[in-house]
Short mmCIF file of C-alpha atoms in Angstrom, two decimals:
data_model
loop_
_atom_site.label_atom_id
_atom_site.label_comp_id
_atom_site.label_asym_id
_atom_site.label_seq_id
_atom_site.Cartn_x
_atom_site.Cartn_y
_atom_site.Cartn_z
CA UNK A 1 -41.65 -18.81 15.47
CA UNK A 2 -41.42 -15.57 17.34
CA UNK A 3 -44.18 -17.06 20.15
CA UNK A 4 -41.61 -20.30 20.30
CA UNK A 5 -38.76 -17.78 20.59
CA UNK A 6 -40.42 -15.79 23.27
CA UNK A 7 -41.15 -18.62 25.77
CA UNK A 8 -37.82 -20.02 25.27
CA UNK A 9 -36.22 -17.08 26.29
CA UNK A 10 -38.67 -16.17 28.99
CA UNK A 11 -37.85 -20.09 30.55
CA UNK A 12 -33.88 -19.74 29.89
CA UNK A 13 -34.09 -15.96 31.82
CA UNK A 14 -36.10 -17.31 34.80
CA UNK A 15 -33.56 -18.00 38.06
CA UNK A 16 -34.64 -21.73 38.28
CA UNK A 17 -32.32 -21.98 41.30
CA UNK A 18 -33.85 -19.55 43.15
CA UNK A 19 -37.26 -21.66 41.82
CA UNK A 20 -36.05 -24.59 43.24
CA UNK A 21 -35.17 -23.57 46.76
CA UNK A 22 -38.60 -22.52 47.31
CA UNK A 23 -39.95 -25.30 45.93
CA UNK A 24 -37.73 -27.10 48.56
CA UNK A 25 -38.76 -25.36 51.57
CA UNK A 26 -42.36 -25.62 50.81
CA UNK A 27 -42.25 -29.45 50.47
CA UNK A 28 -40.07 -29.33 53.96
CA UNK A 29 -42.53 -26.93 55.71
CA UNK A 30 -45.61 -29.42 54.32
CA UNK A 31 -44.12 -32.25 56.04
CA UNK A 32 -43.06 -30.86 59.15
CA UNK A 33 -46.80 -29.66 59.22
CA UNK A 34 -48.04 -32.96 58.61
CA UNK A 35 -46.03 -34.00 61.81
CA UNK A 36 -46.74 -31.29 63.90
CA UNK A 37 -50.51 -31.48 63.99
CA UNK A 38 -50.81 -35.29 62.81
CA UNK A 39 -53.63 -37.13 63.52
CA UNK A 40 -53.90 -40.62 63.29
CA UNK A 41 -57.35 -40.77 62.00
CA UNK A 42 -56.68 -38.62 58.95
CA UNK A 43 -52.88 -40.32 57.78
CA UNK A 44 -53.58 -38.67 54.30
CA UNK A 45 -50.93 -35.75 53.83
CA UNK A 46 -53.59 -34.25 51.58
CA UNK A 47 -56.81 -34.75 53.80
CA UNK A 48 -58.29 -31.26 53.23
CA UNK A 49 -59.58 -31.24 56.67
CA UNK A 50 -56.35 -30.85 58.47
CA UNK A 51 -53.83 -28.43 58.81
CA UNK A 52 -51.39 -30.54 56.52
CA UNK A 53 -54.18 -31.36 54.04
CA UNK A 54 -55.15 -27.19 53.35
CA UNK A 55 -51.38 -26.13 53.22
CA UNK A 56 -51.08 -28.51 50.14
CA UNK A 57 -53.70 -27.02 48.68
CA UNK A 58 -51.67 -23.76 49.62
CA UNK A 59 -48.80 -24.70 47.92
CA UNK A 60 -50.19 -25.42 45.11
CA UNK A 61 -52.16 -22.24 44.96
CA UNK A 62 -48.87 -20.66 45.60
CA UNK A 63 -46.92 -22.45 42.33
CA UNK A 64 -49.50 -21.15 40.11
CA UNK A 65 -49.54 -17.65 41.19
CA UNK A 66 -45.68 -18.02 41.14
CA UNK A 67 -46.42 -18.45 37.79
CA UNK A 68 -48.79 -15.80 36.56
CA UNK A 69 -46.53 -13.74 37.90
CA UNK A 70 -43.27 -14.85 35.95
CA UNK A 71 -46.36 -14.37 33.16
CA UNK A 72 -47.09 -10.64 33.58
CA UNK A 73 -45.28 -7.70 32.24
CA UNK A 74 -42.74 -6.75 34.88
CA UNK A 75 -43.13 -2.62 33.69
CA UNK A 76 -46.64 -3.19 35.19
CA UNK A 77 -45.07 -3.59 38.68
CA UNK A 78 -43.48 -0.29 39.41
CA UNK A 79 -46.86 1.56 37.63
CA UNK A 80 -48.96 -0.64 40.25
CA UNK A 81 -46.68 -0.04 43.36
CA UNK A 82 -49.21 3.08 44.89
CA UNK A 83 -51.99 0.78 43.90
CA UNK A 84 -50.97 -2.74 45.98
CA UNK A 85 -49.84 -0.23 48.94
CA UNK A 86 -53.24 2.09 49.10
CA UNK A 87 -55.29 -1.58 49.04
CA UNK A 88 -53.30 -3.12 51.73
CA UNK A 89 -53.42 -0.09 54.12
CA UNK A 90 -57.02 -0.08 53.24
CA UNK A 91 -57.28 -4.12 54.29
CA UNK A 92 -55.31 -2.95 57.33
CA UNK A 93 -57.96 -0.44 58.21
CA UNK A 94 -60.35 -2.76 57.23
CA UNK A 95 -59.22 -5.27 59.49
CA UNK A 96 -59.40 -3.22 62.59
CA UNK A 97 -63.07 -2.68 62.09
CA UNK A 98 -64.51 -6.70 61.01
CA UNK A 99 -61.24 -8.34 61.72
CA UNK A 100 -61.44 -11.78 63.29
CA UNK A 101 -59.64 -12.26 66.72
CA UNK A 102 -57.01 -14.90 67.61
CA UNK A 103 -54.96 -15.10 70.16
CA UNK A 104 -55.46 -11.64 70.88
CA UNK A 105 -54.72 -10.05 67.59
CA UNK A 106 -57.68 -8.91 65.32
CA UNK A 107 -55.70 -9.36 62.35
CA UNK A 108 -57.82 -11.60 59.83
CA UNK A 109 -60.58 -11.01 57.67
CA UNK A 110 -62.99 -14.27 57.30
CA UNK A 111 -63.26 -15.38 54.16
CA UNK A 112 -65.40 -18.21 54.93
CA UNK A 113 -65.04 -22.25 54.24
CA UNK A 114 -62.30 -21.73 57.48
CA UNK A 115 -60.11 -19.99 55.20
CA UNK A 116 -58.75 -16.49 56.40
CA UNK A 117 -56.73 -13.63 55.02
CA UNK A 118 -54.55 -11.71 56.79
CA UNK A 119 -53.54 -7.92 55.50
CA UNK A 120 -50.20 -7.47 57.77
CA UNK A 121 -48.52 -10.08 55.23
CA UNK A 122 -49.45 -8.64 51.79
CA UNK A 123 -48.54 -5.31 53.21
CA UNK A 124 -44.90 -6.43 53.19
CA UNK A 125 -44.59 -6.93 49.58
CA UNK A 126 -46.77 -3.86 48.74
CA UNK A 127 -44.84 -1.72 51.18
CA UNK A 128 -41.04 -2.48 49.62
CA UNK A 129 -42.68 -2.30 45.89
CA UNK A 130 -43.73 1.45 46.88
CA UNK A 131 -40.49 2.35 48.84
CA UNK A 132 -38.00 0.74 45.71
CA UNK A 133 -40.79 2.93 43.60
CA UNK A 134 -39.83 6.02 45.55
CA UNK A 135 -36.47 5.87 46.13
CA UNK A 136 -35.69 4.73 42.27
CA UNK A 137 -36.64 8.38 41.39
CA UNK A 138 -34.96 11.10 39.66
CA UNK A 139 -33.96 13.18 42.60
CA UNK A 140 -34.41 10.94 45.54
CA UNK A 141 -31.56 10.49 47.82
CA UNK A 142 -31.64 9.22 51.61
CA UNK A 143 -29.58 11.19 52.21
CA UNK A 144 -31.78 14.17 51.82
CA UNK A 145 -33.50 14.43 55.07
CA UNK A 146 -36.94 14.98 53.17
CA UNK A 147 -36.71 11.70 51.18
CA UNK A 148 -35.25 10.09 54.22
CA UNK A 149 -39.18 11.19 56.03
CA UNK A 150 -40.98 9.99 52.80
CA UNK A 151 -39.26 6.62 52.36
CA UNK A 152 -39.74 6.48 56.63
CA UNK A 153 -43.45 7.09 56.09
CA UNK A 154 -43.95 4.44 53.44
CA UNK A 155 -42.57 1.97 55.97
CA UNK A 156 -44.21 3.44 58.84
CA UNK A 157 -47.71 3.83 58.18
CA UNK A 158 -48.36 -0.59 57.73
CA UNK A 159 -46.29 -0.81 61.26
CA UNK A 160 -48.96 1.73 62.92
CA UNK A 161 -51.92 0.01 61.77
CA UNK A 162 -50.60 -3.27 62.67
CA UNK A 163 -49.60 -2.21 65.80
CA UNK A 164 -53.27 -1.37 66.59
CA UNK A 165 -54.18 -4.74 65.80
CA UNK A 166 -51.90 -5.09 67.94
CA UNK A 167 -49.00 -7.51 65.87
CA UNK A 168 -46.23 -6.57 67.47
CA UNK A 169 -44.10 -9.57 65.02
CA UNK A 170 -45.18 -8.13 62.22
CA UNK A 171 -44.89 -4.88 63.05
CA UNK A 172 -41.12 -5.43 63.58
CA UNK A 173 -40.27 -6.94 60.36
CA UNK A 174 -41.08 -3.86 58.51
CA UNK A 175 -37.92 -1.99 60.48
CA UNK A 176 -35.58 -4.67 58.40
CA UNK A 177 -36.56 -1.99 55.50
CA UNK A 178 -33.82 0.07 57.48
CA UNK A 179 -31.38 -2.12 55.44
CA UNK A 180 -32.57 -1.22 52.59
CA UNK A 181 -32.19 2.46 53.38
CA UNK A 182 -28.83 1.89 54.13
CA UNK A 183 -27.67 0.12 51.03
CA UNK A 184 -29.08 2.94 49.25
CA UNK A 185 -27.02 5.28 50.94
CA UNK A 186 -28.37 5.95 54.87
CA UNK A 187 -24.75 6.37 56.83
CA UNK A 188 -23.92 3.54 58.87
CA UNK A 189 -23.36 5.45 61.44
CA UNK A 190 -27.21 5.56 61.73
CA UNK A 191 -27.03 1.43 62.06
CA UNK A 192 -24.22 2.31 64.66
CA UNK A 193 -26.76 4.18 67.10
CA UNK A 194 -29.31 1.72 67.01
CA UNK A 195 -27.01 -0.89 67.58
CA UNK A 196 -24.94 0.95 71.00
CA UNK A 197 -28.89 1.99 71.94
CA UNK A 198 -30.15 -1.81 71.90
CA UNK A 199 -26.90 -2.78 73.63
CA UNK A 200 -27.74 0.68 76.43
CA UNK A 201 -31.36 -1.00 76.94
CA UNK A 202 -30.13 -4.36 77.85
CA UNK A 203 -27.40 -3.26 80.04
CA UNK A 204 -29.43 -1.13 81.36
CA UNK A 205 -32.09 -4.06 82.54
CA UNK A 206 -29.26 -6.19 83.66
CA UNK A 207 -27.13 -4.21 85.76
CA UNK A 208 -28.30 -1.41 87.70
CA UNK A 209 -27.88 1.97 86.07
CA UNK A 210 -24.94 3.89 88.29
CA UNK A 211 -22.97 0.80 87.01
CA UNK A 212 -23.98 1.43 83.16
CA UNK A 213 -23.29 5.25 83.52
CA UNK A 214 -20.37 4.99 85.10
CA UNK A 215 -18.77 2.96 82.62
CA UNK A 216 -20.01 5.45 79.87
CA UNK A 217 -17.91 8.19 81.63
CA UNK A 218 -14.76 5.83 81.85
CA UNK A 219 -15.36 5.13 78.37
CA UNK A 220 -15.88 8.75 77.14
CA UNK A 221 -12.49 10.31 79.49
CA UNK A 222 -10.85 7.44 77.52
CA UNK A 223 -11.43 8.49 74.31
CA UNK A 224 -10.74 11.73 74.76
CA UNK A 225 -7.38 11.49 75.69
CA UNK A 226 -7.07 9.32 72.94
CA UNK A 227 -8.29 12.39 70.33
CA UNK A 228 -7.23 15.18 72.43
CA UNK A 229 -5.96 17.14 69.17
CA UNK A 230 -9.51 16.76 67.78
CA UNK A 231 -11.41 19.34 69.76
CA UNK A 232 -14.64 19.46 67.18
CA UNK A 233 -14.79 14.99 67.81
CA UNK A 234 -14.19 15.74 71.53
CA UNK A 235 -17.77 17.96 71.97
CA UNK A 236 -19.24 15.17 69.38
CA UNK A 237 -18.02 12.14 72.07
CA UNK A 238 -19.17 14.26 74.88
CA UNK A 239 -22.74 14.59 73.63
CA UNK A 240 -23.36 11.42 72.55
CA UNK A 241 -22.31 10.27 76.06
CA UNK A 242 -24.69 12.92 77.71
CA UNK A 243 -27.49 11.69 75.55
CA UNK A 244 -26.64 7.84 76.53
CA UNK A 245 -26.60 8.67 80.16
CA UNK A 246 -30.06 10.48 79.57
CA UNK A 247 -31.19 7.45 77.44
CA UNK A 248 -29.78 4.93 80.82
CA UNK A 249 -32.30 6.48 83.06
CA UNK A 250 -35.06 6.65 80.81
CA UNK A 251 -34.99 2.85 79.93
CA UNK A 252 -36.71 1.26 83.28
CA UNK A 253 -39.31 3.79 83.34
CA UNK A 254 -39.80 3.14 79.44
CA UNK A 255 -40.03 -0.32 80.23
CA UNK A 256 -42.30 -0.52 82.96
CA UNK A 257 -45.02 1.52 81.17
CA UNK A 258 -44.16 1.71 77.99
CA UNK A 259 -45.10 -2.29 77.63
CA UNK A 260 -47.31 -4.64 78.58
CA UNK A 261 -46.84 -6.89 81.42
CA UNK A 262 -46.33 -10.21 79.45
CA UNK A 263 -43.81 -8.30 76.85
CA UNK A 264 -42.18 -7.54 79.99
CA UNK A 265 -42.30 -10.95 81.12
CA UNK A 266 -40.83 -12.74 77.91
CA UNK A 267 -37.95 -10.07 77.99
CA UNK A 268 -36.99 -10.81 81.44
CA UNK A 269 -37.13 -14.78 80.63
CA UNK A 270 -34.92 -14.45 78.19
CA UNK A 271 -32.06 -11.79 79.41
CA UNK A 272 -32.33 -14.33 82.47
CA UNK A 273 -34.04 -11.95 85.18
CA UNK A 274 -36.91 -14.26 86.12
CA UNK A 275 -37.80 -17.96 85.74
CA UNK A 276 -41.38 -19.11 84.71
CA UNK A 277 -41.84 -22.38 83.02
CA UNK A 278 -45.06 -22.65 83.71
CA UNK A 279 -45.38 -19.26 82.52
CA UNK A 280 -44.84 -16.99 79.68
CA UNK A 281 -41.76 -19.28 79.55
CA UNK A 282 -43.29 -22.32 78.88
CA UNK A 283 -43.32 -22.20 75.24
CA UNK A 284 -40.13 -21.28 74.63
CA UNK A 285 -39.47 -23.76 77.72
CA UNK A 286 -40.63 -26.65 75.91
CA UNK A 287 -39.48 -25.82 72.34
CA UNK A 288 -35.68 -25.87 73.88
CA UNK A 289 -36.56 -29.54 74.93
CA UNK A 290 -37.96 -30.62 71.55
CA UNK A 291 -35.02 -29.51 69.26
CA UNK A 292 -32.21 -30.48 72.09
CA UNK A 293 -33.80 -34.14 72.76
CA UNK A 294 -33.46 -34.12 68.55
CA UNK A 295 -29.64 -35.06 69.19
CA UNK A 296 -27.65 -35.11 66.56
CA UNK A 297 -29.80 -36.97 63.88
CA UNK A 298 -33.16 -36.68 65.08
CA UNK A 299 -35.81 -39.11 66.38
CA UNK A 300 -37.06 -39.72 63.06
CA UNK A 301 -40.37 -38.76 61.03
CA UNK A 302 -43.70 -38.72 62.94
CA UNK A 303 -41.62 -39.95 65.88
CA UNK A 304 -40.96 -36.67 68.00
CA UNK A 305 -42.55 -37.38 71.68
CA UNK A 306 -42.58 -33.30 71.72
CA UNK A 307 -44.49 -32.98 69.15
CA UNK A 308 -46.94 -35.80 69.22
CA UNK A 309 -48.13 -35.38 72.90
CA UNK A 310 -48.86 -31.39 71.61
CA UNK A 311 -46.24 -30.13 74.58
CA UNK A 312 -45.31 -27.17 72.47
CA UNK A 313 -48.12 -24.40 71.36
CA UNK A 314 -48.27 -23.27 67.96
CA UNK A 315 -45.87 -25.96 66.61
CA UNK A 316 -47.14 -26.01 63.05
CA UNK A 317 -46.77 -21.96 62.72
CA UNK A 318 -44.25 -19.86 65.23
CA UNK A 319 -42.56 -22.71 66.80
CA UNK A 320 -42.46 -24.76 63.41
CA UNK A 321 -38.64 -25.17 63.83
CA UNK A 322 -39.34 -27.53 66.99
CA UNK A 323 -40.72 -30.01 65.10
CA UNK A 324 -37.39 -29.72 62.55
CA UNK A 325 -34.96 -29.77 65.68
CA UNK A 326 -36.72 -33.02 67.24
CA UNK A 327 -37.23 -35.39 64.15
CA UNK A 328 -34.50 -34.22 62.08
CA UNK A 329 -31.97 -33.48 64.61
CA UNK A 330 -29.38 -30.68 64.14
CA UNK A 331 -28.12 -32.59 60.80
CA UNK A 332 -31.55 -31.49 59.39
CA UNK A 333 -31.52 -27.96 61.42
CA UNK A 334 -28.33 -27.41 59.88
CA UNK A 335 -29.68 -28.77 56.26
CA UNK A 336 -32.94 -26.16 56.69
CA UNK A 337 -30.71 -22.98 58.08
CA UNK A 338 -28.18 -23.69 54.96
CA UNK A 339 -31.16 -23.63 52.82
CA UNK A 340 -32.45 -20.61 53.84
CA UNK A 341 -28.69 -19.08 54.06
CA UNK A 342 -27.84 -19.90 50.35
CA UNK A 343 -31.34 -18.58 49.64
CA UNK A 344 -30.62 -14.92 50.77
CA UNK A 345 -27.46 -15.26 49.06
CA UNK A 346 -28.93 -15.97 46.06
CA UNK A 347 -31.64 -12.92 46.34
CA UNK A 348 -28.83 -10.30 47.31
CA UNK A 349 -26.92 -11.73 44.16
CA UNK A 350 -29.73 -11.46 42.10
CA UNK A 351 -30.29 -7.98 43.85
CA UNK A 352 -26.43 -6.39 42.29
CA UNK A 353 -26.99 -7.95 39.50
CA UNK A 354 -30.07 -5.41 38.42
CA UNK A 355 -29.96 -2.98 35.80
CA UNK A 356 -32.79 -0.58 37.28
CA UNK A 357 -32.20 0.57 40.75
CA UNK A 358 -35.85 0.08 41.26
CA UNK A 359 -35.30 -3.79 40.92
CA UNK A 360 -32.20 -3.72 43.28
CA UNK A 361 -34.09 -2.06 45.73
CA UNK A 362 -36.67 -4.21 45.53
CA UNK A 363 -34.44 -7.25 45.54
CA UNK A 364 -32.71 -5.77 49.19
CA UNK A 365 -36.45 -5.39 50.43
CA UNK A 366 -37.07 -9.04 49.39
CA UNK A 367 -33.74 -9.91 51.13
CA UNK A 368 -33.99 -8.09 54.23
CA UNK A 369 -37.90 -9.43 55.02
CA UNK A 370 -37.00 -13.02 54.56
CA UNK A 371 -34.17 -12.77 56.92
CA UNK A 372 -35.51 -10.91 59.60
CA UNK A 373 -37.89 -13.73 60.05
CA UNK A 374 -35.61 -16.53 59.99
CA UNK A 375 -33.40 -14.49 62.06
CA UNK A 376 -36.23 -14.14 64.64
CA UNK A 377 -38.52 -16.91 64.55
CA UNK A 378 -35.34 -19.13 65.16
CA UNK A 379 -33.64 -16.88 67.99
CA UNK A 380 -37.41 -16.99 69.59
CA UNK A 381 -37.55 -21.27 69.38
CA UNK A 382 -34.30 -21.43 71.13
CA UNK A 383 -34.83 -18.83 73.10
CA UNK A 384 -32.04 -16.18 72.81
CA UNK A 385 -35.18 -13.77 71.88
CA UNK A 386 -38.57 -13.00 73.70
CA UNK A 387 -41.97 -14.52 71.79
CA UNK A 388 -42.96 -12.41 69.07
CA UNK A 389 -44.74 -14.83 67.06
CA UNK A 390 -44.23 -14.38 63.46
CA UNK A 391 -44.06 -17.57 60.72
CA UNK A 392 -40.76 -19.29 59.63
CA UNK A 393 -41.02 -18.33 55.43
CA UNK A 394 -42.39 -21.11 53.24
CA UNK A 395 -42.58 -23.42 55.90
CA UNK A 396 -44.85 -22.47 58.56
CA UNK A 397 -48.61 -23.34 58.64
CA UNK A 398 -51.04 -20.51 56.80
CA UNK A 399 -52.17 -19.82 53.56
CA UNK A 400 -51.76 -15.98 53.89
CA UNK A 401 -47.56 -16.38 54.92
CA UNK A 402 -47.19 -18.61 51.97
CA UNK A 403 -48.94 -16.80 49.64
CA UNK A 404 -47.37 -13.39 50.67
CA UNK A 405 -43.95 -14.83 50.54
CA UNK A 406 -44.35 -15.96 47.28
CA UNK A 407 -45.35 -12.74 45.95
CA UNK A 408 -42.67 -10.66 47.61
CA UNK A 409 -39.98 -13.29 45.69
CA UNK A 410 -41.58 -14.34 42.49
CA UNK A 411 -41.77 -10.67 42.01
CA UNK A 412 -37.92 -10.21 42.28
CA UNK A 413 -37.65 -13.07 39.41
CA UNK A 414 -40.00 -11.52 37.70
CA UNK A 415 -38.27 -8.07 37.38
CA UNK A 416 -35.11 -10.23 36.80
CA UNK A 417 -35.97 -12.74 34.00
CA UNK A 418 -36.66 -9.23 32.51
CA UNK A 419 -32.83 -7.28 33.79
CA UNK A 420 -31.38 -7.47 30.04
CA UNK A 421 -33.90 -5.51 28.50
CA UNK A 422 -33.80 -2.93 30.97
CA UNK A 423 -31.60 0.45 30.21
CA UNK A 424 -32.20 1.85 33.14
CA UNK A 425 -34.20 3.07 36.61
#
């Protein structure tokens, strides 16, 4: 009676939405694969030899380690956190030294049977179980500048290592962490700088820099007069304004050697500075033809001229949303962005609904992760941002994405199936 009792209350306290939308988006992403890369002499959406075929067998790898992990004891995951994070960074050194190349990256290990494992994607999950570990102490604020360098070097330490890979995607989506930071207490002022910087290094590659400066100093005398009375915000104004100027002229010579000719290349494609379609622009040249020739209601399943004749590289993983945009049209864009929007909703809900902080933390990790890369593998296929190259969750092509993903959320139901026997951190 007490075993029936059990699994009746562990299905009741399991978010079954949340279940649901994932379940979604991996049946969407397995079909836009199967049109992607589709080859007529293998029709079968479950022909093991394609691309399609393997990321069925992915998904379905993917439900039943959903499910083990709904199974386990969720006080195991906090103990574990320093043990998933020292095995990934190991993988990630591991990975420099017998790491398989492709397209420049040495970022997979070769497990044989052409199936491949790549440590950048389990470090995401292992790195936000170790920071909501950390900053769920007794103690810890981030606030206090030396748990604000601790919880900085959990995150930073996977971005180095992948960096020498180098992944500069992946790499990126471990500063969405700073969100985390900040609902935990970092001063959004700190958001505010990073922000008025990004803005200073854009302006500063589109307009020549006596322009930018100069409308600094109009801005600065302005505000000034407007807080005359406030001598001790005055001196606060004028420094930051020194330390922009100072920041103006340092951003061309930071950008000429500070990155790598094609970085440069994809930046100045997309703020507009150079054209090359038959460039580094081509991609993201070609994957603004495939979703706008979608129209309104797309050209219909297996039907995308885009995507059959192969125009667009990497359409079944980076550019994955082309294939959405042409057959399903912007109806079906729309359907797969509300998806995904009602999806974060649901995580950051789940998130403030926690007893332990170490949960909400976790559940903000979760959320900030999965939006970053919708956020930029979308911007990148209609090209408002340069080519990073990182996967579009749950729907994109590979085995180690999916699987990853999956973790980094079926842990966050885990921990809350579990909230209502939690006192607290």
């Amino acid at each position: 009676m007490n075993n029936s009792n059990q699994r009746s209350s562990f299905f009741s306290n399991v978010d079954w939405l949340t279940v649901f939308l994932f379940i979604t988006l991996c049946v969407i992403g397995w079909f836009n694969i199967h049109a992607a890369v589709y080859d007529e002499n293998k029709p079968s959406i479950i022909d093991t030899d394609t691309r399609y075929g393997k990321q069925f067998i992915y998904i379905v790898v993917a439900i039943v380690l959903a499910m083990l992990i709904l199974l386990l004891e969720s006080r195991f995951l906090s103990a574990l956190a320093p043990f998933f994070y020292v095995t990934t960074v190991l993988l990630l050194l591991l990975v420099l030294v017998v790491g398989h190349n492709v397209g420049g990256n040495q970022a997979w290990i070769d497990m044989g049977g052409g199936f491949r494992l790549q440590p950048s994607e389990f470090a995401k999950f292992a790195t936000c179980l170790l920071l909501a570990r950390y900053l769920s102490a007794t103690n810890v604020k981030v606030t206090d500048p030396k748990s604000f360098i601790i919880a900085g070097g959990i995150i930073l330490l996977p971005m180095v290592l992948i960096k020498m890979q180098p992944d500069d995607g992946s790499t990126l989506v471990f500063c969405s962490l700073v969100f985390v930071l900040y609902r935990e207490g970092l001063s959004p002022y700190f958001l505010i700088v990073v922000g008025l910087l990004v803005t200073l290094f854009i302006t500063s590659l589109l307009f020549p820099s006596a322009y930018v400066v100069a409308v600094i100093v109009i801005a600065t005398v302005l505000i000034s007069l407007t807080i005359k009375r406030n001598r001790p915000l005055i001196f606060k104004v004028i420094i930051g304004a020194a330390i922009s100027i100072a920041f103006v002229f340092g951003v061309k010579p930071l950008y000429e050697h500070g990155l790598k000719p094609h970085q440069r290349k994809r930046i100045d494609v997309v703020l507009g500075l150079t054209r090359d379609i038959k460039g580094v622009g081509y991609n993201q040249n070609q994957a603004k033809i495939a979703i706008g020739s979608g129209g309104a209601w797309g050209k219909g399943y297996l039907q995308g001229t885009q995507t059959k004749y192969a125009f667009v590289p990497a359409q079944s993983t980076d550019f994955i949303f082309c294939t959405i945009g042409e057959e399903w049209g912007f109806a079906g864009s729309v359907v797969v962005l509300g998806l995904y929007l009602f999806l974060l909703l649901r995580i950051v809900h789940i998130a403030e609904r926690q007893r332990a902080p170490f949960s909400r933390i976790y559940g903000y990790g979760v959320a900030s992760i999965i939006f970053f890369h919708v956020l930029i593998n979308i911007a990148m296929a209609i090209g408002v941002m340069p080519v990073i190259g990182i996967p579009l969750p749950f729907i994109s092509y590979g085995g180690s994405s999916l699987l990853s993903f999956t973790i980094l959320l079926f842990i966050l139901l885990k921990l809350d199936s579990n909230r209502m026997g939690v006192i607290h951190g």
